[in-house]
CSV table of C-alpha atoms and ligand atoms in Angstrom, one decimal:
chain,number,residue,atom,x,y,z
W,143,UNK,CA,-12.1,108.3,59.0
W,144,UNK,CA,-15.0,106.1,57.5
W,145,UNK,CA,-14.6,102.2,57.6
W,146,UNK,CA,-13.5,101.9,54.6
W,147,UNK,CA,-10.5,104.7,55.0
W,148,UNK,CA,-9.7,102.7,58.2
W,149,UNK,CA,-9.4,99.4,56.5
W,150,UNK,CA,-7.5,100.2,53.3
W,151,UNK,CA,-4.8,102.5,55.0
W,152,UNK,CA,-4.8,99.8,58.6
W,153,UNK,CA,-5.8,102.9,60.9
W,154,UNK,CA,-2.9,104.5,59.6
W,155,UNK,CA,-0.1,103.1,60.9
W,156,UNK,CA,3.2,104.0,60.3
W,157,UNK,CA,6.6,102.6,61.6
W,158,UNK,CA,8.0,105.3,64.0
W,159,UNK,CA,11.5,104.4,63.8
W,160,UNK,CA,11.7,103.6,59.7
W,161,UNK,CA,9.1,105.5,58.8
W,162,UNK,CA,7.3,102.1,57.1
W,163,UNK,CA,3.7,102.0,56.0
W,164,UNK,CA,4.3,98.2,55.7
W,165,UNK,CA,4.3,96.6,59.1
W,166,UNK,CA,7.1,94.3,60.3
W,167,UNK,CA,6.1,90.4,61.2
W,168,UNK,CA,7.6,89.4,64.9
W,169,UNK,CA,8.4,86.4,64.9
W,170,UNK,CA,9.6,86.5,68.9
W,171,UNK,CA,8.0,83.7,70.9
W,172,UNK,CA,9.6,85.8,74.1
W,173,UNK,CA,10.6,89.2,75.2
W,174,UNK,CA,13.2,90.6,77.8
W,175,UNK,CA,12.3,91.5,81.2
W,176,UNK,CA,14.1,94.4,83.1
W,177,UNK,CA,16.9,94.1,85.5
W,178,UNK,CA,14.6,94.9,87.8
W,179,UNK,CA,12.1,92.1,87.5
W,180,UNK,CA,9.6,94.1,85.7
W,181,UNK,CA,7.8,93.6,82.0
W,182,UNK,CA,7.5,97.8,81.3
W,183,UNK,CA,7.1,96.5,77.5
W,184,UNK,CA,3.7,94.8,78.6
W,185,UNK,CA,4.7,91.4,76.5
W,186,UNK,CA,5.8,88.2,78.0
W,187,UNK,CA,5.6,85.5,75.9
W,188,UNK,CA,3.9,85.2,72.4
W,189,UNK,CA,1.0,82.5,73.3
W,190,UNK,CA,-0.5,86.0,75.0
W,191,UNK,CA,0.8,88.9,73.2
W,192,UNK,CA,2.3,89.2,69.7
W,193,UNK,CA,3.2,92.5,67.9
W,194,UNK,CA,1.7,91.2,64.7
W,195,UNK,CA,-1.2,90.8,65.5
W,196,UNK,CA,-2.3,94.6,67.1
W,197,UNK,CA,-2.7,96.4,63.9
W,198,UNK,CA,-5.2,93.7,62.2
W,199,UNK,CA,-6.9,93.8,66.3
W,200,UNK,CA,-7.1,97.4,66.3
W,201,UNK,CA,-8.6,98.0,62.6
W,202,UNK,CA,-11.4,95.4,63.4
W,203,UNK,CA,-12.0,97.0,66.7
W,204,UNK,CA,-12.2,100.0,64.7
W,205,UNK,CA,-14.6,98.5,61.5
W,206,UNK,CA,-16.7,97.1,64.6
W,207,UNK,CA,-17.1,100.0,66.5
W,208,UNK,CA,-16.3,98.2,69.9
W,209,UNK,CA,-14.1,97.9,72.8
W,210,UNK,CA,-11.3,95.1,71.8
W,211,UNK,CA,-10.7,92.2,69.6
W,212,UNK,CA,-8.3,89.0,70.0
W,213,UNK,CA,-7.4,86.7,66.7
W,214,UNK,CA,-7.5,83.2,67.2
W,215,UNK,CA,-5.8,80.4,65.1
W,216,UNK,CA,-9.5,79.8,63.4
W,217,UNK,CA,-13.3,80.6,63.4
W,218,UNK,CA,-13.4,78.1,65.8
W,219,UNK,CA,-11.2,78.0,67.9
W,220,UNK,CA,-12.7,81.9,68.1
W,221,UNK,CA,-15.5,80.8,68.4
W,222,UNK,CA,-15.0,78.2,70.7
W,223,UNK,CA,-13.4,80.1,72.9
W,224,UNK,CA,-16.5,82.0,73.6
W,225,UNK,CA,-18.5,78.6,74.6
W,226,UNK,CA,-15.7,77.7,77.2
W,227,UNK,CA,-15.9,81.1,78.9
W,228,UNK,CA,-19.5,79.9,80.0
W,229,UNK,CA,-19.6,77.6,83.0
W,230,UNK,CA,-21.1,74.3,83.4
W,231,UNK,CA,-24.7,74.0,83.7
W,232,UNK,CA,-25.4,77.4,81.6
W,233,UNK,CA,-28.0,77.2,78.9
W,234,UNK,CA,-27.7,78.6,75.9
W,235,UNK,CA,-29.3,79.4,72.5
W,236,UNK,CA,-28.2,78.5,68.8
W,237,UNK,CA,-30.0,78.2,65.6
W,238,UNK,CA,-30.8,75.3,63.9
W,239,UNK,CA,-29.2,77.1,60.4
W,240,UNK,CA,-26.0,77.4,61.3
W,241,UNK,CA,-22.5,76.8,60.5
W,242,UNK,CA,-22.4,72.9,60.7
W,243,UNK,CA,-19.1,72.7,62.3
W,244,UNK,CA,-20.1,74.7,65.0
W,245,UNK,CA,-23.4,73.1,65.5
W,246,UNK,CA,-21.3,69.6,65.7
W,247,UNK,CA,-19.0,70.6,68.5
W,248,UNK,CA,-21.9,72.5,70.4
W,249,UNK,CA,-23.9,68.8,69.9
W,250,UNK,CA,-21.0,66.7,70.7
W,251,UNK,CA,-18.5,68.4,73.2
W,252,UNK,CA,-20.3,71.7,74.4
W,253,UNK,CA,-22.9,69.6,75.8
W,254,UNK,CA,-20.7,66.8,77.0
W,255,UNK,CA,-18.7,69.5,79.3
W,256,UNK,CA,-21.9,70.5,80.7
W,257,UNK,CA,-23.7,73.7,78.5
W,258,UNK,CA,-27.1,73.1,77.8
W,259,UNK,CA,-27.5,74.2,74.6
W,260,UNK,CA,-31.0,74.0,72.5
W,261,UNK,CA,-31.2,74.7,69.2
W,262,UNK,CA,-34.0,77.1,67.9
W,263,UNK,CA,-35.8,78.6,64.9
W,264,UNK,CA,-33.1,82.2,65.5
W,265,UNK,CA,-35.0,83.8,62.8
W,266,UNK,CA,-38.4,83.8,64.8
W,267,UNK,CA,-38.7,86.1,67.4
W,268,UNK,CA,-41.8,83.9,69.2
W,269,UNK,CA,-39.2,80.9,69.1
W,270,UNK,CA,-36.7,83.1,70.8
W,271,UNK,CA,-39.3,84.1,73.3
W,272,UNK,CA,-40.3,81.3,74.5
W,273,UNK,CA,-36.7,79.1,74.6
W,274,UNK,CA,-35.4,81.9,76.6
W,275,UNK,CA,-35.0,81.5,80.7
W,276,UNK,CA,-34.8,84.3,82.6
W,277,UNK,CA,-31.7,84.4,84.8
W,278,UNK,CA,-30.6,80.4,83.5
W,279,UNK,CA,-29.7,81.3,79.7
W,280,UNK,CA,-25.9,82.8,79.7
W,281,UNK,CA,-25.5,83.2,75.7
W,282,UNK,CA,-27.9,84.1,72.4
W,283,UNK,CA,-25.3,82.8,69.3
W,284,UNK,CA,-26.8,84.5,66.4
W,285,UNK,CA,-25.4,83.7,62.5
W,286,UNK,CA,-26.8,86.0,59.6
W,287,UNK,CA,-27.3,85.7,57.3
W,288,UNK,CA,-26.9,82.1,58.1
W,289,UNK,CA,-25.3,79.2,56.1
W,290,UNK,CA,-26.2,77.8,54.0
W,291,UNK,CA,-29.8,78.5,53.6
W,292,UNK,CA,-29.0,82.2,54.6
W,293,UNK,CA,-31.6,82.7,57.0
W,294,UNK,CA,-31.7,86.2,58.4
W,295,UNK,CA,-32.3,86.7,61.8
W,296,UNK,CA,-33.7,90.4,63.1
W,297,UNK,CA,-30.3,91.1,65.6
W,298,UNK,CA,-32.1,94.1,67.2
W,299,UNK,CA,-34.9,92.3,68.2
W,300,UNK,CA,-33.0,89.2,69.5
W,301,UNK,CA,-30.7,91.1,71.4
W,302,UNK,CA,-33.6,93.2,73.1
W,303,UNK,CA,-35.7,89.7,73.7
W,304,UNK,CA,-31.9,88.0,75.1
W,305,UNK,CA,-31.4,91.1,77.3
W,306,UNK,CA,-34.4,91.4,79.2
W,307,UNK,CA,-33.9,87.9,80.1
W,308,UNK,CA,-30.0,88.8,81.1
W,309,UNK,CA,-28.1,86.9,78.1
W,310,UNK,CA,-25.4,87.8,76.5
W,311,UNK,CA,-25.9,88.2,72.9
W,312,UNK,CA,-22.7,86.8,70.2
W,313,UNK,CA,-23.4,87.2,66.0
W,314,UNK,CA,-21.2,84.9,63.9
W,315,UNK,CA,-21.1,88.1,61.1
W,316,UNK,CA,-18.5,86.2,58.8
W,317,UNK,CA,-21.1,86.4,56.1
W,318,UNK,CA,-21.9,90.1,56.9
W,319,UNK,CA,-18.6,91.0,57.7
W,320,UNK,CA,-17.9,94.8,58.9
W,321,UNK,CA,-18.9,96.2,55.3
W,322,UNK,CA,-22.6,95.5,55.5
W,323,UNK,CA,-23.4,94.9,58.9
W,324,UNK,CA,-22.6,96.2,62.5
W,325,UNK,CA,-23.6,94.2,65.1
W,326,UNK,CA,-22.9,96.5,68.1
W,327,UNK,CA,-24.9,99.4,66.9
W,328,UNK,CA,-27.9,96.6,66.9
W,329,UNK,CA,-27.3,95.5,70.6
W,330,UNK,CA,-24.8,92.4,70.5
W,331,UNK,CA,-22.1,92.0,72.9
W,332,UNK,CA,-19.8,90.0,71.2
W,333,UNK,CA,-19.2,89.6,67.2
W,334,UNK,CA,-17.2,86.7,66.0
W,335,UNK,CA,-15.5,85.8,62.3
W,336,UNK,CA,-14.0,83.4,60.3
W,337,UNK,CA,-11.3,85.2,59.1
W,338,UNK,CA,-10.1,83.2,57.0
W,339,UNK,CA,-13.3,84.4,54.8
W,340,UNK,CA,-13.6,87.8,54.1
W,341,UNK,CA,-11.5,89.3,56.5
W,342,UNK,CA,-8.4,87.6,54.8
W,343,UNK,CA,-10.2,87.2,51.3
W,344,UNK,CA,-7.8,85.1,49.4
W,345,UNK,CA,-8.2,81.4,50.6
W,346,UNK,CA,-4.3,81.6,52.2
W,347,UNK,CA,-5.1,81.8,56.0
W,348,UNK,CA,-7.0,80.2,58.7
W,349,UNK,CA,-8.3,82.8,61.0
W,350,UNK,CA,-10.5,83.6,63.5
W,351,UNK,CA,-11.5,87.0,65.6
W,352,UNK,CA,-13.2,87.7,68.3
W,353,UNK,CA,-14.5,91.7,69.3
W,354,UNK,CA,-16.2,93.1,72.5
W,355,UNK,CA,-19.0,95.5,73.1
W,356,UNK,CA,-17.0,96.3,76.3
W,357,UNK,CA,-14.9,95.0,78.8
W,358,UNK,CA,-16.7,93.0,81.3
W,359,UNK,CA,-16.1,89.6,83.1
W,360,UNK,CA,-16.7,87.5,80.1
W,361,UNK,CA,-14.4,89.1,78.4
W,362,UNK,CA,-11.3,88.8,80.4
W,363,UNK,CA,-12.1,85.0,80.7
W,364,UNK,CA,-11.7,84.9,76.9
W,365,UNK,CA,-8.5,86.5,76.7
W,366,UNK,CA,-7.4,84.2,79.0
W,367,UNK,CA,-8.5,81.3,77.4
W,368,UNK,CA,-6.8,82.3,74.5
W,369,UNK,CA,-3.6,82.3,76.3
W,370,UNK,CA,-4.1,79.4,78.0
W,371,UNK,CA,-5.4,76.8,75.5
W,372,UNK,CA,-2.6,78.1,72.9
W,373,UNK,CA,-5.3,78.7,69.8
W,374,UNK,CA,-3.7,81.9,68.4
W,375,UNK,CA,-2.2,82.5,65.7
W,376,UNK,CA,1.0,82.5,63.7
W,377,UNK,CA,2.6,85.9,63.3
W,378,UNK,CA,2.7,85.5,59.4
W,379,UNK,CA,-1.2,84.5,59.5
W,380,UNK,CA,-1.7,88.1,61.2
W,381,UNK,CA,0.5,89.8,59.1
W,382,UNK,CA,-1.5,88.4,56.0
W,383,UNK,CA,-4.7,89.1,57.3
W,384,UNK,CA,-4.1,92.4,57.6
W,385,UNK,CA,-2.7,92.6,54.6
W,386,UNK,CA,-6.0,90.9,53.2
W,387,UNK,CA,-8.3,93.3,55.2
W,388,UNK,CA,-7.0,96.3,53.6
W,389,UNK,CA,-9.3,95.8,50.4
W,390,UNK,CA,-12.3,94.4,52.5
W,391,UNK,CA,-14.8,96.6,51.6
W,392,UNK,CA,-14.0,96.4,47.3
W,393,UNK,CA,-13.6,92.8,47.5
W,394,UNK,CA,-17.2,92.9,49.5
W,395,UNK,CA,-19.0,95.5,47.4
W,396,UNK,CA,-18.0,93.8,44.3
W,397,UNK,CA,-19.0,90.3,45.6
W,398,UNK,CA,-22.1,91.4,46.5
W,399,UNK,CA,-23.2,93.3,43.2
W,400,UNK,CA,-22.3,90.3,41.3
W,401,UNK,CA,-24.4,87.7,43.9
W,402,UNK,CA,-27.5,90.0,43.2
W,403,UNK,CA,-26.9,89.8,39.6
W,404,UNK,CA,-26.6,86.1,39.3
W,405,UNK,CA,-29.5,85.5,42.0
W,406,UNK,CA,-32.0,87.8,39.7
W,407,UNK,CA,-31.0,85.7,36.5
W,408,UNK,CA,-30.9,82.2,38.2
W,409,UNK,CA,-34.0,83.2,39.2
W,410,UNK,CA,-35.9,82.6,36.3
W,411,UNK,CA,-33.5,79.7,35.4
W,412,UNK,CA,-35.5,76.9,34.0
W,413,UNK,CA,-33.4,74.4,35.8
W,414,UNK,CA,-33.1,76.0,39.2
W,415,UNK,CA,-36.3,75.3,41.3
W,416,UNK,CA,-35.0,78.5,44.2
W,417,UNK,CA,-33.0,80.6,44.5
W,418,UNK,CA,-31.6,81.3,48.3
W,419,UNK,CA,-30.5,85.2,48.5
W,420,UNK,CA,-31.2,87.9,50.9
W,421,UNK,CA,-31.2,90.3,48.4
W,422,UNK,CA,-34.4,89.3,46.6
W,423,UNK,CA,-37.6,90.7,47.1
W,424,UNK,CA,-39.3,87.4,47.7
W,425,UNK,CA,-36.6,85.7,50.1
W,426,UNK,CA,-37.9,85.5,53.4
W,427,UNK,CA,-36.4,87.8,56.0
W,428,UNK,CA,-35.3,90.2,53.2
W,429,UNK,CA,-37.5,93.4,54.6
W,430,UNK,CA,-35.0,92.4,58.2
W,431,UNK,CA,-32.1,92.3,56.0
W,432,UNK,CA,-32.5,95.7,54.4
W,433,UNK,CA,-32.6,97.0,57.6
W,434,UNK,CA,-29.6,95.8,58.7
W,435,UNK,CA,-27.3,95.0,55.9
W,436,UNK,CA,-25.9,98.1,54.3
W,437,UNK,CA,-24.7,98.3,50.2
W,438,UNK,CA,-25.6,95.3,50.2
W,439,UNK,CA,-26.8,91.5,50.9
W,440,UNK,CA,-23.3,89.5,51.1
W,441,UNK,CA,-21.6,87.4,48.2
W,442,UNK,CA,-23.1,84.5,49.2
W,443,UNK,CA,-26.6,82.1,47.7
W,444,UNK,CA,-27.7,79.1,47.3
W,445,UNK,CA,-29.5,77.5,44.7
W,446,UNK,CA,-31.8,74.5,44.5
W,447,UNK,CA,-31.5,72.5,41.2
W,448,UNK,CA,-34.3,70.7,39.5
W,449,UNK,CA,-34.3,66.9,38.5
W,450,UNK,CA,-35.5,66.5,35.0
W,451,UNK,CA,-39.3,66.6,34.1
W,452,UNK,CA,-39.4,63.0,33.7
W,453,UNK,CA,-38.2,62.1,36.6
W,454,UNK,CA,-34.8,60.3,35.4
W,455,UNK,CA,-32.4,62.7,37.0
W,456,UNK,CA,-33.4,63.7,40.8
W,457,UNK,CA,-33.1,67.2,41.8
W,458,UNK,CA,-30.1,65.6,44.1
W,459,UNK,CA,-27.8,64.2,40.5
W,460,UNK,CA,-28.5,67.5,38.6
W,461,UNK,CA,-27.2,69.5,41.3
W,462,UNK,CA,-24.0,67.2,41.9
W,463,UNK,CA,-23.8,67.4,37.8
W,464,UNK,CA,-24.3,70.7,38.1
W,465,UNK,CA,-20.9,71.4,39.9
W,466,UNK,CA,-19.5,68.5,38.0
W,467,UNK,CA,-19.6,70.4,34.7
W,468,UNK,CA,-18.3,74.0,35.7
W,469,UNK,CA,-15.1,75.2,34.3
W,470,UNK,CA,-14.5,78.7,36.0
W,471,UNK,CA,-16.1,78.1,39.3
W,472,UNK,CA,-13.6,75.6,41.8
W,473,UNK,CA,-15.9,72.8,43.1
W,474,UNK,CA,-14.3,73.0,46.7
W,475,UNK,CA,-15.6,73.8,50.4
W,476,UNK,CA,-15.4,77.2,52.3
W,477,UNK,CA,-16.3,80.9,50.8
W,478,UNK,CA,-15.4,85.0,50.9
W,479,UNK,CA,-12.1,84.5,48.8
W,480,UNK,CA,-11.1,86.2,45.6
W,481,UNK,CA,-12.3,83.2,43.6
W,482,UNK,CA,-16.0,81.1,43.4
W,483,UNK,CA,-16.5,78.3,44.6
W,484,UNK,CA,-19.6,76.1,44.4
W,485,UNK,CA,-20.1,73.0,46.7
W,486,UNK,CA,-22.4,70.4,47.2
W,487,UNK,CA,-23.3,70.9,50.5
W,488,UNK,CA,-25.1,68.1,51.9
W,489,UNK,CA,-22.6,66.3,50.8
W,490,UNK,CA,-20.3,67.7,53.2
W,491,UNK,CA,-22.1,68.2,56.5
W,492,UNK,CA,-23.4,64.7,56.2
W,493,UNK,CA,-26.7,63.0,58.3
W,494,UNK,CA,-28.5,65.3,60.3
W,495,UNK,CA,-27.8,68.2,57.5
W,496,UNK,CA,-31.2,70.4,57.6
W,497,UNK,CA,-30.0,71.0,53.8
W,498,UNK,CA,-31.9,69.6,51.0
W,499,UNK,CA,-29.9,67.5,48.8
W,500,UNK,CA,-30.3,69.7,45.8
W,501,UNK,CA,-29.0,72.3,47.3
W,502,UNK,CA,-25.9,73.9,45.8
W,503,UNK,CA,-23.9,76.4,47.6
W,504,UNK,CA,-21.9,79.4,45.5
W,505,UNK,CA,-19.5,81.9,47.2
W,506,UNK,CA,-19.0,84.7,44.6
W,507,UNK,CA,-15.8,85.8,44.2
W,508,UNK,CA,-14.1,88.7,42.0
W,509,UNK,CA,-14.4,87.7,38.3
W,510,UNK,CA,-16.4,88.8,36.1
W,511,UNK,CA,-20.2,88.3,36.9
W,512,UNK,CA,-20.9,87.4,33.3
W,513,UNK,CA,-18.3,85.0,33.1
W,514,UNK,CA,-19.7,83.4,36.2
W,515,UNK,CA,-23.5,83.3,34.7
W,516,UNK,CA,-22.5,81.8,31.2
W,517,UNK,CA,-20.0,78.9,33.2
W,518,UNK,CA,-23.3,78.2,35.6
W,519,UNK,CA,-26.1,77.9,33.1
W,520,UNK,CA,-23.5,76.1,30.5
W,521,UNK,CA,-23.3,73.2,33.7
W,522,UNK,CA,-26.9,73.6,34.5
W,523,UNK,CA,-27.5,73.0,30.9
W,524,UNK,CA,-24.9,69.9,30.8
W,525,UNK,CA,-26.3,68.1,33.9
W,526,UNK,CA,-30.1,68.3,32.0
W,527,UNK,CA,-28.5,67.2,28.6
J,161,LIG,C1,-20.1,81.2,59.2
J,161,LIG,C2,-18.9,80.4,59.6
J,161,LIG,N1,-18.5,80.5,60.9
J,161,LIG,C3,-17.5,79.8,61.4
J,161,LIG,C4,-16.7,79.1,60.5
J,161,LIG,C5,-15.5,78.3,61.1
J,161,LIG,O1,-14.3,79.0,60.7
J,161,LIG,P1,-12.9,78.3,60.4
J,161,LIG,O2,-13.0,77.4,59.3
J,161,LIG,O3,-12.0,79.5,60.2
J,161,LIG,O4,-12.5,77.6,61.7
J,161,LIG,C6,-17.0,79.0,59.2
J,161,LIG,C7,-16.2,78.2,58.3
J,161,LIG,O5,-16.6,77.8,57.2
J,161,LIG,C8,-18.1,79.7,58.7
J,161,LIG,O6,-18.5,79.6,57.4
């Protein structure tokens, strides 16, 4: 089956006893033992094992192309899971363009329970050349493309660079998601997502997964860290997920054609000083991302608005104006559902933000890409007038 068979029909599965296509939502938080001690149904308790969730594991095992996957109650508490597998005193490697979240709790607590985490240009291999140690550096975290500037970073190369040094090598892909971009087949060992992006797709669930090359030590450590620390997730969540991951790769495709479209026009926009999209010719790191991004360059851009020629309105106003005055777009944080949303973002991530303040952020949704260009230059136009 091709991935996109595998997603829309969940590998397949059908209930063996009612003869469902639909799969059932346990609920269980506990399961019987035999008289004789034993758990022959392999399931305890449900802060380790829940039904629900082995179809949505098993199809994004099967969209990654690797060995397992575990959902987690969020992207980051997926993601964080990962960190606290590492021991104290390990170094590791993240970008400066990354999700801000992320990069908070790897500033903040990572670094307080002991990792030794330095930040880096990802994007350039010298940089990852020469911030790698040999033997001392545990764990490459890769995002790409990367919010919210989109920065691509060459996953091939990386890996090869973080595995001659003997690092492991994780890619946030919740911008790439399975549709345009297999991280395994380009060396990583671990891929992570915020599923409650494009996995799910409809702005309904928090989610997170994590997927393995292989099995190996770091691994199991993972699995149980999930267990212990509790951050998985509700059965409904899983059932929903997978419900939402059965039109991934539509929802995907579309988004992307119309995030081209809408990067070419804004493109020669005169109120839009840049345009921030992998797909265009002139975007750095977009020969890297035709290589490794397949039918196409995500659903998500950026764009950085101009101040008025006299100087009246900064760059900074237009763009706040700017998402003032759509209509169809939702002015509200996160991306990769059914709708657009456009967001201010340095207004959300605050001091310290590496992104300029007339930057606005778009997540391109499902409706139609015209409709979405006349509702943008109409509050571009507005925030000039
Ligand atoms: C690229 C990326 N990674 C991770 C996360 C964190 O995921 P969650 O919000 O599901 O915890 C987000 C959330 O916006 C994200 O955009």
């Amino acid at each position: 089956m091709k991935p996109a068979s595998i997603a829309a029909q969940g590998l397949g599965w059908v209930d063996e006893q009612t003869r469902a296509i639909a799969p059932p939502i346990h609920t269980s938080t506990t399961y019987l033992r035999d008289p004789d001690n034993q758990y022959r149904s392999g399931r305890i308790y449900a802060r380790d094992h829940n039904p629900t969730f082995d179809q949505a594991e098993a199809v994004l095992t099967a969209l990654e192309g690797g060995h397992a996957s575990l959902l987690f109650a969020s992207g980051m508490a997926a993601a964080t899971a990962l960190f606290q597998a590492l021991a104290p005193g390990d170094h590791v490697l993240a970008p400066k363009v990354m999700y801000w979240s992320l990069r908070n709790w790897l500033m903040n607590f990572a670094t307080q329970w002991g990792l030794r985490v330095q930040f880096i240009e990802m994007n350039d291999p010298d940089d990852v050349r020469n911030a790698v140690q040999s033997g001392k550096t545990r764990l490459v975290w890769i995002e790409s493309p990367a919010n919210p500037l989109w920065t691509i970073t060459d996953i091939a190369l990386t890996c090869e660079i973080a595995h001659a040094a003997g690092a492991a090598v994780a890619v946030d892909s919740t911008v790439a998601t399975p549709v345009l971009t297999r991280p395994f087949e380009l060396g990583a060992d671990i891929v992570m997502h915020s599923a409650t992006k494009y996995l799910n797709g409809h702005s309904d669930v928090l989610a997170g997964t994590l997927t393995a090359r292989e099995d190996s030590p770091l691994w199991l450590r993972i699995k149980s860290i999930r267990a212990q620390m509790g951050g998985v997730l509700g059965p409904f969540e899983a059932w929903l997920l997978m419900r939402g991951m059965r039109t991934l790769f539509p929802r995907v495709r579309a988004a992307c054609d119309s995030a081209q479209s809408i990067a070419e026009r804004l493109t020669q926009h005169r109120f839009v000083e840049e345009v921030l999209y992998p797909g265009l010719p002139g975007f750095p790191g977009h020969a890297v991302a035709a290589r490794q991004m397949h039918g196409g360059f995500g659903g998500m851009l950026s764009i950085r608005v101009r101040g008025t020629k006299n100087g009246t309105v900064t760059g900074e106003n237009a763009a706040i104006a700017t998402a003032a005055n759509v209509q169809l777009w939702k002015r509200a944080t996160s991306l990769g559902g059914v709708e657009s949303l456009i967001e201010h973002r340095a207004s959300i991530e605050g001091a310290g933000t590496p992104v300029s303040a007339d930057l606005l952020r778009l997540s391109v949704g499902l409706e139609d890409k015209a409709d979405l260009v006349a509702d943008l230059e109409h509050a571009l136009a507005q925030a000039h007038s």
